[in-house]
Short mmCIF file of C-alpha atoms in Angstrom, two decimals:
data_model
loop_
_atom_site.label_atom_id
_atom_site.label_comp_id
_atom_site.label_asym_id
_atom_site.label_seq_id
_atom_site.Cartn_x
_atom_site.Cartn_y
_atom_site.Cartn_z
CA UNK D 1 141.65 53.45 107.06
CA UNK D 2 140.55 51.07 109.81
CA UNK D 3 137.96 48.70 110.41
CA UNK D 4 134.54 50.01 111.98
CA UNK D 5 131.88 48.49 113.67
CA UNK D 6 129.70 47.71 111.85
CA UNK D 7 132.62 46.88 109.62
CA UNK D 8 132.44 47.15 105.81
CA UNK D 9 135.64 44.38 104.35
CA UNK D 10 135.20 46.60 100.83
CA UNK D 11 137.22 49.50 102.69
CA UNK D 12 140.09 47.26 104.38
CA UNK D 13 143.90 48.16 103.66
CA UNK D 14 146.19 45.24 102.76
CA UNK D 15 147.83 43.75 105.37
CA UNK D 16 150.87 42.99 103.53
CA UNK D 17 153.00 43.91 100.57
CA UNK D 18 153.30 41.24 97.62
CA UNK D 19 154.73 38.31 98.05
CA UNK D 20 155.49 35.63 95.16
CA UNK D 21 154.19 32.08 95.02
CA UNK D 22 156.53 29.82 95.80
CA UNK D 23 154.74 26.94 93.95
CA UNK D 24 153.88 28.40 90.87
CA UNK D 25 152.85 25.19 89.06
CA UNK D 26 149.39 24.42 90.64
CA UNK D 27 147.00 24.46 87.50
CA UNK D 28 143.98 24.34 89.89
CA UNK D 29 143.59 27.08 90.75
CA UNK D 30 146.10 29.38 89.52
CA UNK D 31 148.80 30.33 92.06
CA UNK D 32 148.14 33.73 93.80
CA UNK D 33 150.30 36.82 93.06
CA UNK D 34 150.05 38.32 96.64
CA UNK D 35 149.58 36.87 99.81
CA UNK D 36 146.55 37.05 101.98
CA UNK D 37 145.38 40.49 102.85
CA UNK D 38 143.18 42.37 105.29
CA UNK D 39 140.15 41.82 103.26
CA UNK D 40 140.73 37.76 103.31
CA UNK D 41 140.36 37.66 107.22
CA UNK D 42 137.69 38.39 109.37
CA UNK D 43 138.04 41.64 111.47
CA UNK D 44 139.59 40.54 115.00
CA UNK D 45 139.81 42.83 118.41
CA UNK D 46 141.78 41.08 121.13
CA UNK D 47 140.08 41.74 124.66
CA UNK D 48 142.14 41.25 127.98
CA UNK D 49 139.08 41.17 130.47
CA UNK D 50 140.05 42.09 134.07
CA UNK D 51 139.01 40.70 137.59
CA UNK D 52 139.54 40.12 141.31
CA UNK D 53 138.96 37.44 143.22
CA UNK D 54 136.29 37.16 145.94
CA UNK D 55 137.35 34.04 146.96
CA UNK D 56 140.16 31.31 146.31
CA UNK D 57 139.67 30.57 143.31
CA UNK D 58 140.94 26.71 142.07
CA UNK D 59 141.44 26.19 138.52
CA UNK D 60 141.67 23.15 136.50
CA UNK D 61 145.23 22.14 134.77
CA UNK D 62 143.56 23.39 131.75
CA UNK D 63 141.38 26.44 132.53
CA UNK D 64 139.62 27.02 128.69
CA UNK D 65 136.75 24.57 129.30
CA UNK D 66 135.96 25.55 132.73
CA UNK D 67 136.18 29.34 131.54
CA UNK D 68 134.08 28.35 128.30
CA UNK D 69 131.26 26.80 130.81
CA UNK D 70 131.10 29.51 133.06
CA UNK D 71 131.22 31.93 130.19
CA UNK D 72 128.68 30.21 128.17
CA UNK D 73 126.46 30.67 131.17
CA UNK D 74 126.73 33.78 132.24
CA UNK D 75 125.66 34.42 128.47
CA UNK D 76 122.75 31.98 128.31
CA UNK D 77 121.31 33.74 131.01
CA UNK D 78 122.23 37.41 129.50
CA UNK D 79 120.86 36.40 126.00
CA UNK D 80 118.34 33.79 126.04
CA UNK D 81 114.80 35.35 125.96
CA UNK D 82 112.62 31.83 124.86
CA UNK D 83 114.17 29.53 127.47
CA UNK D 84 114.28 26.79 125.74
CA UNK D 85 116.44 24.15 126.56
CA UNK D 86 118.65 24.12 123.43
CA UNK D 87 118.54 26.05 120.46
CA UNK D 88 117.89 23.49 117.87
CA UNK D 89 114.65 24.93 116.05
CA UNK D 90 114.80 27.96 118.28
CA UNK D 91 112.99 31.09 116.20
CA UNK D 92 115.78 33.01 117.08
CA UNK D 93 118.87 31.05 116.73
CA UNK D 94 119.97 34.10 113.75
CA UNK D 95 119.69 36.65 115.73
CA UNK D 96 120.16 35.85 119.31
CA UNK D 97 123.74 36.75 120.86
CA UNK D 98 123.93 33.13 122.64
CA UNK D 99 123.68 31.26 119.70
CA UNK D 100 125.88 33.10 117.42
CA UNK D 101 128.49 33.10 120.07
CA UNK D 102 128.24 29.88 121.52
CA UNK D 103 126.26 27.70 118.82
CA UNK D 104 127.09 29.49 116.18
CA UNK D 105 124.74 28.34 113.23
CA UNK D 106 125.04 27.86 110.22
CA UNK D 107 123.08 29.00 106.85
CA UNK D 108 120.18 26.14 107.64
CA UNK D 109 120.57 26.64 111.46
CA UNK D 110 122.16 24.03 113.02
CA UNK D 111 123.35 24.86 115.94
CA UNK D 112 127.67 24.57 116.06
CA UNK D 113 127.65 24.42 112.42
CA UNK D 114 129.79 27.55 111.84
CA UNK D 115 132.90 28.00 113.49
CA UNK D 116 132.96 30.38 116.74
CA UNK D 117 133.18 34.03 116.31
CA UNK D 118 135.50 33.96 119.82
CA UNK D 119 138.52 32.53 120.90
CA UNK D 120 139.76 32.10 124.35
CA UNK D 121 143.77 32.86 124.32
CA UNK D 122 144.21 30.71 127.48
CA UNK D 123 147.96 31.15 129.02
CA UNK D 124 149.20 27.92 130.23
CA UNK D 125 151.51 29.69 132.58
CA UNK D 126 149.20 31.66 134.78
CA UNK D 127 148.59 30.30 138.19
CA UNK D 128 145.63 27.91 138.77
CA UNK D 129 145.33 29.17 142.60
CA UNK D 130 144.34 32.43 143.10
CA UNK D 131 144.03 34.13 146.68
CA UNK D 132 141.57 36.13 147.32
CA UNK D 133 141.74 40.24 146.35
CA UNK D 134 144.41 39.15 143.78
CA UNK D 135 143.82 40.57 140.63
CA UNK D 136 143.87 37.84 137.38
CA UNK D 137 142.76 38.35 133.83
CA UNK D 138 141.84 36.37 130.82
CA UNK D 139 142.17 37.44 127.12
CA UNK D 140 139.91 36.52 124.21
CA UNK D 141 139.20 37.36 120.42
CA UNK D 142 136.42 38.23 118.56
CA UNK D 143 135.70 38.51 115.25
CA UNK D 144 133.78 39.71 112.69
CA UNK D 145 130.07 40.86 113.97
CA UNK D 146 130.53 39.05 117.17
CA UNK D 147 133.38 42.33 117.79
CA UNK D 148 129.99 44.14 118.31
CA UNK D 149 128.46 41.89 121.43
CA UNK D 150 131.37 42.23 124.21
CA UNK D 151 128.59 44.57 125.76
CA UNK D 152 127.12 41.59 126.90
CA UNK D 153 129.87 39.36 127.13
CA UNK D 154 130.73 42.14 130.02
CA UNK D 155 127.64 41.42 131.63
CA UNK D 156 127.84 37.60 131.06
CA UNK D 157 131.40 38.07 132.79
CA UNK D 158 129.76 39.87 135.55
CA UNK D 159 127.03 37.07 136.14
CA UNK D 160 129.83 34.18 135.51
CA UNK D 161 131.93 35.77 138.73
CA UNK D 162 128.72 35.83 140.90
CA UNK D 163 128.31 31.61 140.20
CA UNK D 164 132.31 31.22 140.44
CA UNK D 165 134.58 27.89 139.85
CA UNK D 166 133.15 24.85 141.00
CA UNK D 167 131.09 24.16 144.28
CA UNK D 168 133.62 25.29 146.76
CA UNK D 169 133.04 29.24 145.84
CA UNK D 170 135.50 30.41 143.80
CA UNK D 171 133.70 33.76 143.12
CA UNK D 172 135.29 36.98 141.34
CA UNK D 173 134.39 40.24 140.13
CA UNK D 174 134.93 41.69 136.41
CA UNK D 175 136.71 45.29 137.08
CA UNK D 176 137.67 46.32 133.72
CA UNK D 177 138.57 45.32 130.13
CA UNK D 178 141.28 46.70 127.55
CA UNK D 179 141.02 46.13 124.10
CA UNK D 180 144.64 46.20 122.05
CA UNK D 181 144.55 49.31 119.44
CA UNK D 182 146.53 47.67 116.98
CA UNK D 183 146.87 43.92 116.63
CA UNK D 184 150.21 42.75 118.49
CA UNK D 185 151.23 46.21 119.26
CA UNK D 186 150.44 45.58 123.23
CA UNK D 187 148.78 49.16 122.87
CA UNK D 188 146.10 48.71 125.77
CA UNK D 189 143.32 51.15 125.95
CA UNK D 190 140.50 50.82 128.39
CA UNK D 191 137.27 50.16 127.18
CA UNK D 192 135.15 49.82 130.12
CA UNK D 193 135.60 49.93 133.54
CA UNK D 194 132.97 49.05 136.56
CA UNK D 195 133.10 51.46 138.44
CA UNK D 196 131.69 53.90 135.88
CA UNK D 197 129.84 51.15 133.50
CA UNK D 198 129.94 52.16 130.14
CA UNK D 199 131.49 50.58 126.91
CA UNK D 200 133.42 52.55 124.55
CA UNK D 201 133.38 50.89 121.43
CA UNK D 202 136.95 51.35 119.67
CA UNK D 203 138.04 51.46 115.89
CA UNK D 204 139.17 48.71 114.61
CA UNK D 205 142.60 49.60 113.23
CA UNK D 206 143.89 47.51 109.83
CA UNK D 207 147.39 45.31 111.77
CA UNK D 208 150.80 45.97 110.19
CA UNK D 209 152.00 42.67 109.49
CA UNK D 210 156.05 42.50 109.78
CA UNK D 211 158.48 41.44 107.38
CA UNK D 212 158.57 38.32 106.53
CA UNK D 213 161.31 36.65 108.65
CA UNK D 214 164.57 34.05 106.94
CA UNK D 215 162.85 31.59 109.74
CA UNK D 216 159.44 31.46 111.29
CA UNK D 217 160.00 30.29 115.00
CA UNK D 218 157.13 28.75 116.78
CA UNK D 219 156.28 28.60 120.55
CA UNK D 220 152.78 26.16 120.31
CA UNK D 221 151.86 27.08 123.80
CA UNK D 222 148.18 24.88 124.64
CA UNK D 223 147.82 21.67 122.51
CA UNK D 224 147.60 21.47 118.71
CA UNK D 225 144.79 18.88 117.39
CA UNK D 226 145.86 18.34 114.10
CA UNK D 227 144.79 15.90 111.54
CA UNK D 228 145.89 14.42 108.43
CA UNK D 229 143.59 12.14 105.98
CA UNK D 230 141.40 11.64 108.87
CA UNK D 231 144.10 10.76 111.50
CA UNK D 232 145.28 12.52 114.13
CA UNK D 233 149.02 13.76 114.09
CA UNK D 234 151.73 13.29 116.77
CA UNK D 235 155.12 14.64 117.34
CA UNK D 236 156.94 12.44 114.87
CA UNK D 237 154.55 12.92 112.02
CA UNK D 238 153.89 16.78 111.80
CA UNK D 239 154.99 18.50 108.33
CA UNK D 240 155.89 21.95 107.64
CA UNK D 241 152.85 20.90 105.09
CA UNK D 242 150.59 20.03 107.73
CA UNK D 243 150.73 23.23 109.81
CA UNK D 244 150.46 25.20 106.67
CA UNK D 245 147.09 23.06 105.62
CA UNK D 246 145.98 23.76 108.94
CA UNK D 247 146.33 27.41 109.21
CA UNK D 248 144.42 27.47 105.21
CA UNK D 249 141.39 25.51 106.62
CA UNK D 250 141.07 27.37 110.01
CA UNK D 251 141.09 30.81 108.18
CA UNK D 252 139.48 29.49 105.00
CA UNK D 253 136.26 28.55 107.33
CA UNK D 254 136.50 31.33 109.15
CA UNK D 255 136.61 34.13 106.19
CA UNK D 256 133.75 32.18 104.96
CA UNK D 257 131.71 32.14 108.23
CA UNK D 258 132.80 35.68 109.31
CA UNK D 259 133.99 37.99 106.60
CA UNK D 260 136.32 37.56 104.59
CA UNK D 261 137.94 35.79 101.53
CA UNK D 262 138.03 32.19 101.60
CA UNK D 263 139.85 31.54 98.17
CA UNK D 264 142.99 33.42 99.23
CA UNK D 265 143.02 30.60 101.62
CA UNK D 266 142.19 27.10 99.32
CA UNK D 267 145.08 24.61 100.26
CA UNK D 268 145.43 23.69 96.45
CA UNK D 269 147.23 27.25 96.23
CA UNK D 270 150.23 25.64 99.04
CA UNK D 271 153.11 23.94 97.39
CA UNK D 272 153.03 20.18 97.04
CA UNK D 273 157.26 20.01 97.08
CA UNK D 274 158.45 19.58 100.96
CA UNK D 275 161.73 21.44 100.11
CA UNK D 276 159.86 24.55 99.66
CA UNK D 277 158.61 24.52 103.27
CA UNK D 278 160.89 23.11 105.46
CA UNK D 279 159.89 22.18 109.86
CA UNK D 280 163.11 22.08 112.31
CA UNK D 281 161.89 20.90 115.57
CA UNK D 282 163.50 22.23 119.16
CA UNK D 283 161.71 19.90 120.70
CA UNK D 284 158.08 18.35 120.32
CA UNK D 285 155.49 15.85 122.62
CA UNK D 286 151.90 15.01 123.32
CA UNK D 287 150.09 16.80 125.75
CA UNK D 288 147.14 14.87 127.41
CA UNK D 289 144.29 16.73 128.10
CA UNK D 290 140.47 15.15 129.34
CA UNK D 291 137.62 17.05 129.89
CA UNK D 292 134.30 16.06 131.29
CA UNK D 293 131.47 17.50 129.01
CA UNK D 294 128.53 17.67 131.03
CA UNK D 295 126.03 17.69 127.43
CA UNK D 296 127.73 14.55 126.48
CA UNK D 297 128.14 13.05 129.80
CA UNK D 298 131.25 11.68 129.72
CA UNK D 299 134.90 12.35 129.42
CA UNK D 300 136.31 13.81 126.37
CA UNK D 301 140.47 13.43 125.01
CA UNK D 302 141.38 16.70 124.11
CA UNK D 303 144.90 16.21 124.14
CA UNK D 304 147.79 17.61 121.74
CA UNK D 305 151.29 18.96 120.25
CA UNK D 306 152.89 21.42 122.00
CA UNK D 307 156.83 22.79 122.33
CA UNK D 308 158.74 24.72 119.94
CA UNK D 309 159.66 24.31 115.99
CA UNK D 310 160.75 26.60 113.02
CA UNK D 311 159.58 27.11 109.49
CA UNK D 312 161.69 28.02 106.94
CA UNK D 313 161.90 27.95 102.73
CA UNK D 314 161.05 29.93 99.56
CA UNK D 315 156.93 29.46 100.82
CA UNK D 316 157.40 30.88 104.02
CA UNK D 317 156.75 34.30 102.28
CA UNK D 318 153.30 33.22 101.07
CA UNK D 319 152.32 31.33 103.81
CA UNK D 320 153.64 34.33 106.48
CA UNK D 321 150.59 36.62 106.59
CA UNK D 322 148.47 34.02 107.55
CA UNK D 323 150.71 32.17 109.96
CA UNK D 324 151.32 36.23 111.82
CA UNK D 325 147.47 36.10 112.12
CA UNK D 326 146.60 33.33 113.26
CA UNK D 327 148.32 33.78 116.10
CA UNK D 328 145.38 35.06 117.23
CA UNK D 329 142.64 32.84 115.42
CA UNK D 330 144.58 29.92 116.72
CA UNK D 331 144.83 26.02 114.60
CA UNK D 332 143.14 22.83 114.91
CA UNK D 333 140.24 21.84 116.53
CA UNK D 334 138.74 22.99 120.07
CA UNK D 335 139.66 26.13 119.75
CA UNK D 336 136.98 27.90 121.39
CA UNK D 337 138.73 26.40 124.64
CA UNK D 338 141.53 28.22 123.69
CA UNK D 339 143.62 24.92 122.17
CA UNK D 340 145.83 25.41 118.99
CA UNK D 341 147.38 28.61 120.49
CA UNK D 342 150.87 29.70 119.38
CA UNK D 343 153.42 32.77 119.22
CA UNK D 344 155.61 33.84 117.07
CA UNK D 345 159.51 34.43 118.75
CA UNK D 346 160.49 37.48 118.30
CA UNK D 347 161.72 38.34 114.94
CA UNK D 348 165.51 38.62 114.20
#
């Protein structure tokens, strides 16, 4: 059976088979029998939206905030129906498709106080000049309810290309978007395309997770921001331990936020001993990063990890589920700019 929109988690297949506990001496709570399962993530679709440029188009070294602005408002001027100029006490922070996209609230509406139903999967490799009449794209996730808005993401898109990058132009059109049938099956299938302008909303089919591998290789491909005890984590402190925290407390707040379990994912279930999750680095650095952010007015450090490392042990088997999907959710902070992005080698 596959997920719907609207979806209903009762319904969900399990991702995965069974997979033991690796630490199985945590009293608090009691170790978990399986690993995670459909029903302890949110429901995900990953988007590839297509355009052409108008106009040269310029991008930044790192594209995700500049996309994020431009997105954010195209959408703001989609969504927004009071005007005001933020949504703190707006009536209809709840319900309005800005806000739960963008500043996502939480239960007492503040605005940012739930993590993002989207995710921008920026690729570090694609070109930051682009001609014009070239043809470019940009992917992005959504999950849980927000699966339902792309509608006007579209049309946000569409309103985004007609401002374009920056003040020298940089102006493009939206011409399509494919959604992926099954979760990392690269099984494109167009869901709307401009020159006929509908939307044709697609099933959301439960992902096959694959066998768990002897070794976990990891290509971290835009910058991890990672912390530990309050402290941010370079290249020569990163633990096996610390990326498995990570992934627990980036789907833990996200099952919470956007369907889901969030016990499967409590960090007290990960084993304590580092033997039983061991980190082999290829090779590992700081990335700097800085952003101006125009509400704060002033320059932000968003830099980060990237390069290349492996995971192996006995708790690579409960940890494997979630580390396959979030691939897609992405780790760390900022990642609504599309930070904390990896991919998993191919499996051997």
């Amino acid at each position: 059976m596959g997920w719907k929109e609207p979806v209903e988690l009762k319904s969900l297949q399990s991702m995965t088979a069974s997979f033991e506990m690796a630490d199985g001496s945590a009293p608090d709570p009691k170790p978990l029998a399986t690993g995670p399962t459909v029903e302890s993530v949110p429901p995900l679709a990953h988007f590839r939206v297509h355009f052409t440029a108008q106009e040269s188009i310029r991008l930044p070294e790192y594209s995700g905030s500049a996309w994020r602005g431009l997105l954010g408002y195209g959408l703001r001027r989609t969504a927004c129906v009071t005007r005001q100029p933020t949504c703190t006490g707006c009536l209809l922070i709840h319900h309005c498709v800005y806000s739960t996209l963008f500043e996502t609230p939480d239960a007492q509406g503040t605005p940012g106080g739930s993590p993002h139903p989207f995710i921008l999967a920026i690729d570090p490799c694609a070109p930051r000049v682009v001609e014009p009449d070239t043809a470019f794209h940009l992917d992005l996730q959504l999950l849980g309810a927000g699966i339902q808005q792309m509608p006007y993401l579209i049309h946000a898109f569409g309103l985004a290309g007609a401002r374009g990058f920056g003040r020298s132009g940089g102006r493009f059109t939206l011409t399509a978007v494919e959604r992926e049938g099954t979760l990392g099956a690269e099984d494109w299938q167009t869901v709307y395309d401009a020159t006929v302008g509908r939307y044709e909303a697609l099933e959301t089919v439960a992902p096959l997770v694959p066998p768990v591998p002897a070794r976990a290789h990891l290509h971290l491909l835009t910058p991890w921001r990672l912390k530990r005890d309050g402290r941010r984590i370079g290249a020569r402190e990163l633990t096996a331990l610390d990326i498995a925290h990570a992934l627990y407390r980036r789907l833990r707040t996200l099952a919470a936020a956007h369907g889901g379990d969030p016990d499967r994912f409590d960090h007290r279930r990960l084993p304590t001993d580092p033997a039983a999750l061991r980190l082999e680095v290829d090779w590992l650095r700081w990335h700097d990063w800085t952003r101006y952010s125009s509400r704060q007015e002033a320059l932000m450090q968003l830099g980060g990890l990237i390069g290349e490392v492996s995971l192996e042990g006995p708790a690579l088997a409960e940890l494997w589920p979630a580390l396959w999907f979030g691939q897609w959710t992405h780790v760390g902070q900022g990642t609504a700019f599309g930070l904390g992005r990896y991919r998993l080698a191919s499996l051997r």
